[in-house]
């Protein structure tokens, strides 16, 4: 089945460009356009799209509030939000992730990468731009304005799961976590799946937020894993707990 997409951006030319690009892929279909957050929210509730390409700064209702209302409001929907921003260190991106967005990309992302990102997010996985997201989360999670979750949020998480969560927050894939912590790949996948359940997280992007907001990343590791190989990349789209 075709992945159904809504494009939300206050610039008509940008919306038109994204529509042409998305519709050029036989596996993707644009089911609506929105010029502001209020229109986006209405479209999301009516069309129930698989993915929303959401601009942040829009009139009436911004992309962050529209994301929050769509995903955790009185009528939550099972839609994935992929935030598009002009600047890779836009301070609003962190707030969007906290609101439930599954990831973000800068608007000058190559077309092929954007189409791939839509598929990744539609599959239920978080998508974090390499390097940029890690720096952004580290910066804004430490600001006084960032609400710190109650320590009890991690009460049901075991020591091993905390270490796995720490590596997820560093952007490692399941395979990289397995190698880093001397685990089998299936065990690493199981730990990630349990974390998603215990922390009521939609995807890996939400696990990253939980790791930083709970203060876990400021604590000393409980294990002493071997160093990550030099070629190991930073945050990347991950195949998820099931692959």
Coordinates of N, CA and C in Angstrom, one line a residue:
X1 N 0.8 -1.2 0.0 CA 0.0 0.0 0.0 C 0.9 1.2 0.0
X2 N 0.4 2.3 -0.6 CA 1.1 3.5 -0.7 C 1.2 4.2 0.7
X3 N 2.3 4.8 1.0 CA 2.4 5.6 2.2 C 1.8 7.0 2.0
X4 N 0.9 7.3 2.8 CA 0.1 8.5 2.7 C 0.7 9.7 3.5
X5 N 1.0 10.8 2.8 CA 1.7 11.9 3.3 C 1.0 13.2 3.3
X6 N 1.1 14.0 4.4 CA 0.6 15.3 4.4 C 1.8 16.3 4.5
X7 N 1.7 17.4 3.7 CA 2.8 18.4 3.7 C 2.3 19.6 4.4
X8 N 3.0 20.1 5.4 CA 2.6 21.3 6.1 C 3.7 22.3 6.1
X9 N 3.5 23.4 5.4 CA 4.5 24.5 5.3 C 3.7 25.7 4.9
X10 N 4.1 26.9 5.5 CA 3.4 28.1 5.2 C 3.8 28.7 3.9
X11 N 4.8 28.2 3.2 CA 5.2 28.7 1.9 C 4.6 27.8 0.8
X12 N 3.8 28.4 -0.1 CA 3.1 27.6 -1.1 C 4.1 27.0 -2.1
X13 N 5.2 27.7 -2.4 CA 6.2 27.1 -3.3 C 6.9 25.9 -2.7
X14 N 7.2 25.9 -1.4 CA 7.8 24.8 -0.8 C 6.8 23.6 -0.8
X15 N 5.6 23.9 -0.4 CA 4.6 22.8 -0.4 C 4.5 22.1 -1.8
X16 N 4.5 23.0 -2.8 CA 4.3 22.5 -4.2 C 5.6 21.6 -4.6
X17 N 6.7 22.0 -4.1 CA 7.9 21.3 -4.4 C 7.9 19.9 -3.8
X18 N 7.5 19.9 -2.5 CA 7.5 18.6 -1.8 C 6.4 17.7 -2.3
X19 N 5.3 18.3 -2.8 CA 4.2 17.5 -3.4 C 4.7 16.8 -4.6
X20 N 5.4 17.5 -5.5 CA 5.9 17.0 -6.7 C 6.9 15.9 -6.5
X21 N 7.8 16.1 -5.5 CA 8.8 15.2 -5.1 C 8.2 13.9 -4.6
X22 N 7.3 14.0 -3.6 CA 6.7 12.9 -3.0 C 5.9 12.1 -3.9
X23 N 5.1 12.8 -4.7 CA 4.2 12.0 -5.7 C 5.0 11.4 -6.8
X24 N 6.3 11.8 -7.0 CA 7.1 11.2 -8.0 C 7.5 9.8 -7.6
X25 N 7.4 9.4 -6.4 CA 7.7 8.1 -5.9 C 6.4 7.2 -5.9
X26 N 6.4 6.1 -6.7 CA 5.2 5.3 -6.8 C 4.7 4.7 -5.5
X27 N 5.6 4.7 -4.5 CA 5.1 4.2 -3.2 C 4.6 5.2 -2.2
X28 N 4.6 6.5 -2.6 CA 4.2 7.6 -1.7 C 3.1 8.4 -2.4
X29 N 2.2 8.9 -1.6 CA 1.1 9.7 -2.1 C 0.8 10.9 -1.2
X30 N 0.8 12.1 -1.7 CA 0.4 13.3 -0.9 C -1.1 13.3 -0.8
X31 N -1.7 13.3 0.4 CA -3.1 13.3 0.6 C -3.7 14.7 1.0
X32 N -2.8 15.6 1.2 CA -3.2 17.0 1.6 C -2.1 17.9 1.9
X33 N -2.4 19.2 1.8 CA -1.4 20.2 2.1 C -2.0 21.2 3.2
X34 N -1.1 21.7 4.0 CA -1.6 22.7 5.0 C -0.6 23.8 5.1
X35 N -1.2 25.1 5.2 CA -0.4 26.3 5.2 C -0.2 26.8 6.7
X36 N -0.7 26.1 7.6 CA -0.5 26.4 9.0 C -0.8 25.2 9.9
X37 N -0.4 25.3 11.2 CA -0.6 24.2 12.1 C -2.0 23.8 12.3
X38 N -3.0 24.8 12.3 CA -4.4 24.4 12.5 C -4.9 23.6 11.3
X39 N -4.5 24.0 10.1 CA -4.9 23.2 8.9 C -4.3 21.8 9.0
X40 N -3.0 21.8 9.4 CA -2.3 20.5 9.5 C -3.0 19.5 10.5
X41 N -3.4 20.1 11.6 CA -4.1 19.3 12.6 C -5.4 18.7 12.1
X42 N -6.2 19.6 11.4 CA -7.4 19.2 10.8 C -7.2 18.1 9.8
X43 N -6.2 18.3 8.9 CA -5.9 17.2 7.9 C -5.5 15.9 8.5
X44 N -4.7 16.0 9.6 CA -4.2 14.8 10.2 C -5.4 14.0 10.8
X45 N -6.3 14.7 11.4 CA -7.4 14.0 12.1 C -8.4 13.5 11.0
X46 N -8.5 14.2 9.9 CA -9.4 13.7 8.8 C -8.9 12.6 8.0
X47 N -7.6 12.8 7.5 CA -7.0 11.9 6.6 C -6.2 10.7 7.2
X48 N -5.8 10.9 8.5 CA -5.0 9.9 9.2 C -3.8 9.4 8.3
X49 N -3.0 10.4 7.9 CA -1.8 10.0 7.1 C -0.8 9.2 7.8
X50 N 0.1 8.5 7.1 CA 1.1 7.7 7.7 C 2.2 8.7 8.2
X51 N 2.5 9.7 7.4 CA 3.6 10.6 7.8 C 3.2 12.1 7.5
X52 N 3.7 13.0 8.3 CA 3.5 14.4 8.1 C 4.8 15.1 8.0
X53 N 5.0 15.8 6.9 CA 6.2 16.6 6.7 C 5.9 18.0 7.3
X54 N 6.4 18.2 8.5 CA 5.9 19.4 9.3 C 6.9 20.5 9.5
X55 N 6.6 21.6 8.9 CA 7.4 22.8 9.2 C 7.2 23.3 10.6
X56 N 8.2 23.9 11.2 CA 8.0 24.4 12.6 C 7.4 25.7 12.7
X57 N 7.9 26.7 12.0 CA 7.4 28.1 12.2 C 6.3 28.3 11.2
X58 N 5.0 28.2 11.6 CA 3.9 28.5 10.8 C 2.9 29.4 11.6
X59 N 2.1 30.2 10.8 CA 1.1 31.0 11.5 C 0.0 30.3 12.2
X60 N -0.7 31.0 13.1 CA -1.9 30.5 13.9 C -1.4 29.4 14.9
X61 N -1.2 28.3 14.4 CA -0.7 27.2 15.3 C 0.6 26.7 14.7
X62 N 1.7 26.7 15.5 CA 3.0 26.3 14.9 C 3.1 24.8 14.8
X63 N 4.2 24.3 14.2 CA 4.3 22.9 14.0 C 4.5 22.1 15.2
X64 N 5.1 22.7 16.2 CA 5.3 22.0 17.5 C 4.0 21.7 18.2
X65 N 3.2 22.8 18.3 CA 1.9 22.6 19.0 C 1.0 21.7 18.2
X66 N 1.0 21.8 16.8 CA 0.2 20.9 16.0 C 0.7 19.4 16.2
X67 N 2.0 19.2 16.3 CA 2.5 17.9 16.6 C 2.0 17.4 17.9
X68 N 2.1 18.2 19.0 CA 1.7 17.8 20.3 C 0.2 17.4 20.4
X69 N -0.6 18.3 19.7 CA -2.0 18.0 19.8 C -2.4 16.8 19.0
X70 N -1.7 16.6 17.9 CA -2.0 15.4 17.0 C -1.7 14.1 17.7
X71 N -0.5 14.1 18.4 CA 0.0 12.8 18.9 C -0.3 12.6 20.3
X72 N -0.7 13.6 21.1 CA -0.9 13.3 22.5 C -2.1 14.2 23.0
X73 N -2.9 14.8 22.1 CA -4.0 15.6 22.5 C -5.2 14.7 22.9
X74 N -6.4 15.3 22.9 CA -7.6 14.6 23.3 C -8.0 13.5 22.2
X75 N -7.5 13.7 21.0 CA -7.8 12.7 19.9 C -6.5 12.3 19.2
X76 N -5.6 11.6 20.0 CA -4.3 11.2 19.4 C -4.5 10.3 18.2
X77 N -3.6 10.4 17.2 CA -3.6 9.6 16.0 C -2.3 8.9 15.9
X78 N -2.3 7.8 15.2 CA -1.1 7.0 14.9 C -0.4 7.4 13.7
X79 N 0.1 8.7 13.7 CA 0.7 9.3 12.6 C 2.1 9.7 13.0
X80 N 3.1 9.5 12.1 CA 4.5 9.9 12.4 C 4.8 11.3 11.8
X81 N 5.4 12.1 12.6 CA 5.8 13.4 12.2 C 7.3 13.6 11.9
X82 N 7.6 14.0 10.7 CA 9.0 14.3 10.3 C 9.1 15.8 10.2
X83 N 9.8 16.4 11.1 CA 10.0 17.8 11.2 C 11.0 18.3 10.1
X84 N 10.7 19.3 9.4 CA 11.6 19.9 8.4 C 12.0 21.3 8.9
X85 N 13.2 21.6 8.9 CA 13.7 22.9 9.4 C 14.7 23.5 8.5
X86 N 14.8 24.8 8.5 CA 15.8 25.5 7.7 C 17.2 25.4 8.2
X87 N 17.3 25.4 9.5 CA 18.6 25.4 10.2 C 18.8 24.1 11.0
X88 N 20.0 23.5 10.8 CA 20.2 22.2 11.5 C 20.3 22.3 13.0
X89 N 20.5 23.5 13.5 CA 20.5 23.6 15.0 C 19.4 24.5 15.5
X90 N 18.3 24.5 14.8 CA 17.1 25.2 15.2 C 16.7 24.8 16.5
X91 N 16.6 25.8 17.5 CA 16.3 25.4 18.9 C 14.9 24.8 19.0
X92 N 14.0 25.0 18.0 CA 12.7 24.5 18.1 C 12.6 23.0 17.9
X93 N 13.7 22.4 17.2 CA 13.6 21.0 16.9 C 13.5 20.2 18.1
X94 N 14.3 20.5 19.2 CA 14.2 19.7 20.4 C 12.8 19.7 21.0
X95 N 12.2 20.8 21.0 CA 10.8 20.9 21.5 C 9.9 20.0 20.6
X96 N 10.1 20.0 19.3 CA 9.3 19.2 18.4 C 9.5 17.7 18.7
X97 N 10.7 17.3 19.0 CA 10.9 15.9 19.4 C 10.2 15.5 20.7
X98 N 10.3 16.4 21.6 CA 9.6 16.2 22.9 C 8.1 16.1 22.7
X99 N 7.6 16.9 21.7 CA 6.2 16.8 21.4 C 5.7 15.6 20.8
X100 N 6.7 14.7 20.3 CA 6.3 13.4 19.8 C 6.8 13.2 18.3
X101 N 7.5 14.2 17.8 CA 8.0 14.0 16.4 C 9.0 12.8 16.4
X102 N 9.0 12.1 15.2 CA 9.9 10.9 15.1 C 11.3 11.3 14.6
X103 N 11.5 12.6 14.3 CA 12.8 12.9 13.8 C 12.7 14.3 13.0
X104 N 13.9 14.6 12.5 CA 13.9 15.9 11.7 C 15.0 15.8 10.6
X105 N 14.8 16.7 9.6 CA 15.7 16.8 8.6 C 15.8 18.3 8.2
X106 N 16.9 18.8 7.7 CA 17.0 20.1 7.2 C 16.4 20.2 5.8
X107 N 15.8 21.3 5.4 CA 15.1 21.4 4.1 C 16.0 21.2 2.9
X108 N 17.3 21.4 3.1 CA 18.1 21.2 1.9 C 18.7 19.7 1.8
X109 N 18.0 18.8 2.5 CA 18.3 17.4 2.4 C 18.1 17.0 0.9
X110 N 19.0 16.2 0.4 CA 18.9 15.7 -1.0 C 17.5 15.0 -1.2
X111 N 16.9 15.1 -2.3 CA 15.6 14.5 -2.5 C 15.5 13.0 -2.2
X112 N 16.5 12.3 -2.7 CA 16.5 10.8 -2.4 C 16.5 10.5 -0.9
X113 N 17.3 11.3 -0.2 CA 17.3 11.1 1.3 C 16.0 11.4 1.9
X114 N 15.3 12.5 1.5 CA 14.0 12.8 2.0 C 13.0 11.7 1.8
X115 N 13.0 11.2 0.6 CA 12.1 10.1 0.3 C 12.4 8.8 1.1
X116 N 13.7 8.6 1.3 CA 14.1 7.4 2.2 C 13.7 7.7 3.6
X117 N 13.8 9.0 4.1 CA 13.4 9.3 5.4 C 11.9 9.1 5.7
X118 N 11.1 9.4 4.7 CA 9.7 9.2 4.8 C 9.4 7.7 5.1
X119 N 10.1 6.9 4.3 CA 9.9 5.4 4.5 C 10.3 4.9 5.8
X120 N 11.4 5.4 6.3 CA 12.0 5.0 7.6 C 11.0 5.4 8.7
X121 N 10.5 6.6 8.7 CA 9.6 7.1 9.7 C 8.2 6.4 9.6
X122 N 7.8 6.1 8.4 CA 6.5 5.4 8.2 C 6.6 4.0 8.7
X123 N 7.8 3.4 8.7 CA 8.0 2.0 9.2 C 8.0 2.0 10.8
X124 N 7.9 3.2 11.4 CA 7.8 3.2 12.8 C 9.1 3.5 13.5
X125 N 10.1 3.9 12.8 CA 11.4 4.1 13.4 C 11.7 5.6 13.5
X126 N 12.5 6.0 14.5 CA 12.9 7.4 14.6 C 14.1 7.7 13.6
X127 N 14.1 8.9 13.1 CA 15.2 9.2 12.2 C 15.9 10.5 12.7
X128 N 17.1 10.3 13.0 CA 17.9 11.4 13.6 C 19.1 11.7 12.6
X129 N 19.1 13.0 12.2 CA 20.2 13.4 11.3 C 21.5 13.1 11.9
X130 N 22.5 12.6 11.1 CA 23.8 12.2 11.7 C 24.5 13.4 12.3
X131 N 24.9 13.2 13.6 CA 25.7 14.3 14.2 C 24.9 15.4 14.8
X132 N 24.1 16.0 13.9 CA 23.4 17.3 14.3 C 22.5 17.0 15.4
X133 N 21.7 16.0 15.4 CA 20.7 15.7 16.5 C 21.4 15.5 17.8
X134 N 22.5 14.8 17.8 CA 23.2 14.5 19.0 C 23.6 15.8 19.7
X135 N 24.2 16.7 18.9 CA 24.7 18.0 19.4 C 23.5 18.8 19.9
X136 N 22.4 18.8 19.2 CA 21.3 19.6 19.5 C 20.7 19.1 20.9
X137 N 20.5 17.8 21.0 CA 19.9 17.2 22.2 C 20.8 17.5 23.4
X138 N 22.1 17.3 23.2 CA 23.0 17.5 24.3 C 22.9 19.0 24.8
X139 N 22.8 19.9 23.9 CA 22.8 21.3 24.2 C 21.5 21.7 24.9
X140 N 20.4 21.3 24.4 CA 19.1 21.8 25.0 C 18.6 20.9 26.1
X141 N 19.1 19.7 26.2 CA 18.7 18.9 27.4 C 19.3 19.4 28.7
X142 N 20.4 20.2 28.6 CA 21.1 20.7 29.7 C 20.6 22.1 30.1
X143 N 19.7 22.7 29.3 CA 19.3 24.0 29.6 C 18.2 24.0 30.8
X144 N 18.2 25.0 31.6 CA 17.3 25.1 32.7 C 15.8 24.9 32.3
X145 N 15.5 25.4 31.1 CA 14.1 25.3 30.6 C 13.7 23.9 30.3
X146 N 14.6 23.0 30.1 CA 14.3 21.6 29.8 C 13.8 20.9 31.0
X147 N 12.5 20.5 31.0 CA 12.0 19.8 32.1 C 12.6 18.5 32.4
X148 N 13.0 18.2 33.6 CA 13.7 17.0 33.9 C 12.6 16.0 34.4
X149 N 12.6 14.8 33.8 CA 11.6 13.8 34.2 C 11.9 13.3 35.6
X150 N 10.8 12.9 36.3 CA 11.0 12.3 37.6 C 11.9 11.1 37.5
X151 N 12.8 10.9 38.5 CA 13.7 9.7 38.5 C 13.0 8.4 38.4
X152 N 11.7 8.4 38.9 CA 11.0 7.1 38.8 C 10.7 6.7 37.4
X153 N 10.8 7.6 36.4 CA 10.6 7.2 35.0 C 11.4 6.0 34.6
X154 N 12.6 5.9 35.2 CA 13.5 4.8 34.9 C 13.5 3.7 36.0
X155 N 12.6 3.8 36.9 CA 12.6 2.8 38.0 C 12.5 1.4 37.6
X156 N 11.7 1.1 36.5 CA 11.5 -0.3 36.0 C 12.6 -0.7 35.1
X157 N 13.5 0.2 34.8 CA 14.6 -0.2 33.8 C 15.8 -0.8 34.5
X158 N 16.2 -1.9 34.0 CA 17.3 -2.6 34.6 C 18.7 -1.9 34.3
X159 N 19.7 -2.3 35.0 CA 21.0 -1.7 34.8 C 21.5 -1.9 33.3
X160 N 21.3 -3.1 32.8 CA 21.7 -3.4 31.5 C 20.9 -2.6 30.5
X161 N 19.6 -2.5 30.7 CA 18.7 -1.7 29.9 C 19.1 -0.2 29.9
X162 N 19.5 0.3 31.0 CA 20.0 1.6 31.1 C 21.2 1.8 30.2
X163 N 22.1 0.9 30.2 CA 23.3 1.0 29.4 C 23.0 0.9 27.9
X164 N 22.0 0.1 27.6 CA 21.5 0.0 26.2 C 20.9 1.4 25.8
X165 N 20.1 1.9 26.7 CA 19.4 3.2 26.5 C 20.5 4.3 26.3
X166 N 21.5 4.2 27.0 CA 22.6 5.2 26.9 C 23.2 5.1 25.5
X167 N 23.4 4.0 25.0 CA 24.0 3.8 23.6 C 23.0 4.2 22.5
X168 N 21.7 4.0 22.8 CA 20.6 4.5 21.8 C 20.7 6.0 21.8
X169 N 20.9 6.6 22.9 CA 21.0 8.1 23.0 C 22.2 8.6 22.3
X170 N 23.3 7.8 22.2 CA 24.5 8.2 21.5 C 24.3 8.0 20.0
X171 N 23.2 7.4 19.6 CA 22.9 7.2 18.1 C 23.3 5.9 17.6
X172 N 23.7 4.9 18.4 CA 24.2 3.6 17.9 C 23.0 2.8 17.4
X173 N 23.2 2.0 16.4 CA 22.2 1.1 15.9 C 22.2 -0.2 16.8
X174 N 21.2 -1.1 16.5 CA 21.2 -2.3 17.3 C 22.5 -3.1 17.1
X175 N 22.9 -3.2 15.9 CA 24.2 -4.0 15.7 C 25.4 -3.4 16.4
X176 N 25.4 -2.0 16.4 CA 26.5 -1.3 17.0 C 26.5 -1.5 18.6
X177 N 25.2 -1.5 19.1 CA 25.0 -1.7 20.5 C 25.5 -3.1 20.9
X178 N 25.1 -4.0 20.1 CA 25.5 -5.4 20.4 C 27.0 -5.6 20.5
X179 N 27.7 -5.0 19.5 CA 29.2 -5.1 19.5 C 29.8 -4.3 20.6
X180 N 29.2 -3.2 20.9 CA 29.8 -2.3 22.0 C 29.6 -2.9 23.4
X181 N 28.5 -3.6 23.6 CA 28.3 -4.1 24.9 C 28.5 -5.6 25.0
X182 N 29.1 -6.2 24.0 CA 29.4 -7.7 23.9 C 28.1 -8.5 24.1
X183 N 27.0 -8.1 23.3 CA 25.8 -8.8 23.3 C 25.5 -9.4 22.0
X184 N 24.6 -10.4 21.9 CA 24.2 -10.9 20.6 C 23.2 -9.8 20.0
X185 N 23.1 -9.9 18.7 CA 22.2 -8.9 18.1 C 20.7 -9.1 18.6
X186 N 20.3 -10.3 18.7 CA 18.9 -10.6 19.2 C 18.7 -10.0 20.6
X187 N 19.7 -10.1 21.5 CA 19.6 -9.6 22.8 C 19.5 -8.1 22.8
X188 N 20.3 -7.5 22.0 CA 20.3 -6.0 21.9 C 18.9 -5.6 21.4
X189 N 18.3 -6.3 20.4 CA 17.0 -5.9 19.9 C 15.9 -6.1 21.0
X190 N 16.1 -7.2 21.8 CA 15.1 -7.4 22.9 C 15.2 -6.3 23.9
X191 N 16.4 -5.8 24.3 CA 16.5 -4.8 25.2 C 15.9 -3.5 24.7
X192 N 16.1 -3.2 23.4 CA 15.5 -2.0 22.9 C 14.0 -2.1 22.8
X193 N 13.4 -3.2 22.5 CA 12.0 -3.4 22.5 C 11.4 -3.3 23.9
X194 N 12.1 -3.8 24.9 CA 11.6 -3.6 26.3 C 11.7 -2.2 26.7
X195 N 12.7 -1.5 26.3 CA 12.8 0.0 26.6 C 11.6 0.8 26.0
X196 N 11.3 0.5 24.8 CA 10.2 1.1 24.1 C 8.9 0.9 24.9
X197 N 8.7 -0.3 25.4 CA 7.5 -0.6 26.2 C 7.5 0.0 27.5
X198 N 8.6 -0.1 28.3 CA 8.7 0.4 29.6 C 8.6 1.9 29.7
X199 N 9.2 2.6 28.7 CA 9.2 4.0 28.7 C 8.1 4.6 27.9
X200 N 7.2 3.7 27.4 CA 6.0 4.2 26.6 C 6.5 5.1 25.5
X201 N 7.5 4.7 24.8 CA 8.1 5.5 23.7 C 7.6 5.0 22.3
X202 N 7.4 6.0 21.5 CA 6.9 5.7 20.1 C 8.0 5.1 19.2
X203 N 9.2 5.6 19.4 CA 10.3 5.1 18.6 C 11.6 5.5 19.3
X204 N 12.7 5.2 18.6 CA 14.1 5.5 19.1 C 14.3 7.0 19.4
X205 N 13.7 7.8 18.6 CA 13.9 9.3 18.9 C 13.3 9.6 20.3
X206 N 12.2 9.0 20.7 CA 11.7 9.3 22.0 C 12.5 8.6 23.1
X207 N 13.2 7.5 22.8 CA 14.1 7.0 23.8 C 15.3 7.9 24.0
X208 N 15.8 8.6 23.0 CA 16.8 9.6 23.1 C 16.4 10.7 24.0
X209 N 15.2 11.2 23.8 CA 14.7 12.3 24.7 C 14.6 11.8 26.1
X210 N 14.1 10.6 26.4 CA 14.0 10.1 27.7 C 15.4 9.9 28.4
X211 N 16.3 9.5 27.6 CA 17.7 9.3 28.2 C 18.3 10.6 28.7
X212 N 18.1 11.7 27.9 CA 18.7 13.0 28.3 C 17.8 13.6 29.4
X213 N 16.5 13.6 29.3 CA 15.7 14.3 30.2 C 15.7 13.6 31.6
X214 N 15.9 12.3 31.6 CA 16.0 11.6 32.9 C 17.3 11.8 33.6
X215 N 18.3 12.5 32.9 CA 19.6 12.7 33.6 C 20.5 11.5 33.4
X216 N 20.1 10.5 32.7 CA 20.9 9.3 32.5 C 22.2 9.6 31.9
X217 N 22.2 10.5 30.9 CA 23.5 10.8 30.2 C 24.5 11.5 31.0
X218 N 24.1 12.0 32.2 CA 25.0 12.7 33.1 C 25.5 11.8 34.1
X219 N 25.1 10.5 34.1 CA 25.6 9.5 35.1 C 26.7 8.7 34.5
X220 N 27.5 8.1 35.4 CA 28.6 7.3 34.9 C 28.0 5.9 34.4
X221 N 28.6 5.4 33.4 CA 28.1 4.1 32.9 C 28.3 3.0 33.9
X222 N 27.4 2.0 34.0 CA 27.5 0.9 34.9 C 28.4 -0.2 34.4
X223 N 28.6 -0.2 33.1 CA 29.4 -1.2 32.4 C 30.7 -0.6 31.8
X224 N 31.6 -1.4 31.5 CA 32.9 -0.9 30.9 C 33.0 -1.6 29.5
X225 N 32.2 -1.2 28.5 CA 32.3 -1.8 27.2 C 33.6 -1.4 26.5
X226 N 33.9 -2.2 25.5 CA 35.1 -1.9 24.7 C 34.7 -0.7 23.8
X227 N 35.8 0.1 23.4 CA 35.5 1.3 22.6 C 34.8 1.0 21.3
X228 N 34.0 1.9 20.8 CA 33.4 1.8 19.5 C 34.5 1.9 18.4
X229 N 34.4 1.0 17.4 CA 35.4 1.1 16.3 C 35.4 2.5 15.7
X230 N 36.6 2.9 15.2 CA 36.8 4.3 14.6 C 35.8 4.6 13.5
X231 N 35.4 3.5 12.8 CA 34.5 3.8 11.6 C 33.1 3.8 12.0
X232 N 32.8 3.6 13.3 CA 31.4 3.6 13.7 C 30.7 4.9 13.6
X233 N 29.6 5.1 12.9 CA 29.0 6.4 12.6 C 28.3 6.9 13.8
X234 N 27.9 8.2 13.7 CA 27.1 8.8 14.7 C 25.6 8.4 14.6
X235 N 24.7 9.2 15.0 CA 23.3 8.9 15.0 C 22.8 8.6 13.5
X236 N 22.2 7.5 13.3 CA 21.8 7.1 12.0 C 20.4 6.5 12.1
X237 N 19.6 6.5 10.9 CA 18.4 5.8 10.9 C 18.6 4.3 11.3
X238 N 17.8 3.7 12.2 CA 18.1 2.4 12.6 C 17.0 1.5 12.1
X239 N 17.3 0.2 11.9 CA 16.4 -0.7 11.4 C 15.3 -1.1 12.5
X240 N 15.6 -0.6 13.7 CA 14.6 -0.8 14.8 C 14.8 -2.1 15.5
X241 N 13.9 -2.3 16.5 CA 14.1 -3.5 17.4 C 13.8 -4.8 16.7
X242 N 13.1 -4.7 15.6 CA 12.7 -6.0 14.9 C 13.6 -6.4 13.8
X243 N 14.7 -5.7 13.6 CA 15.6 -6.1 12.5 C 17.0 -6.0 12.9

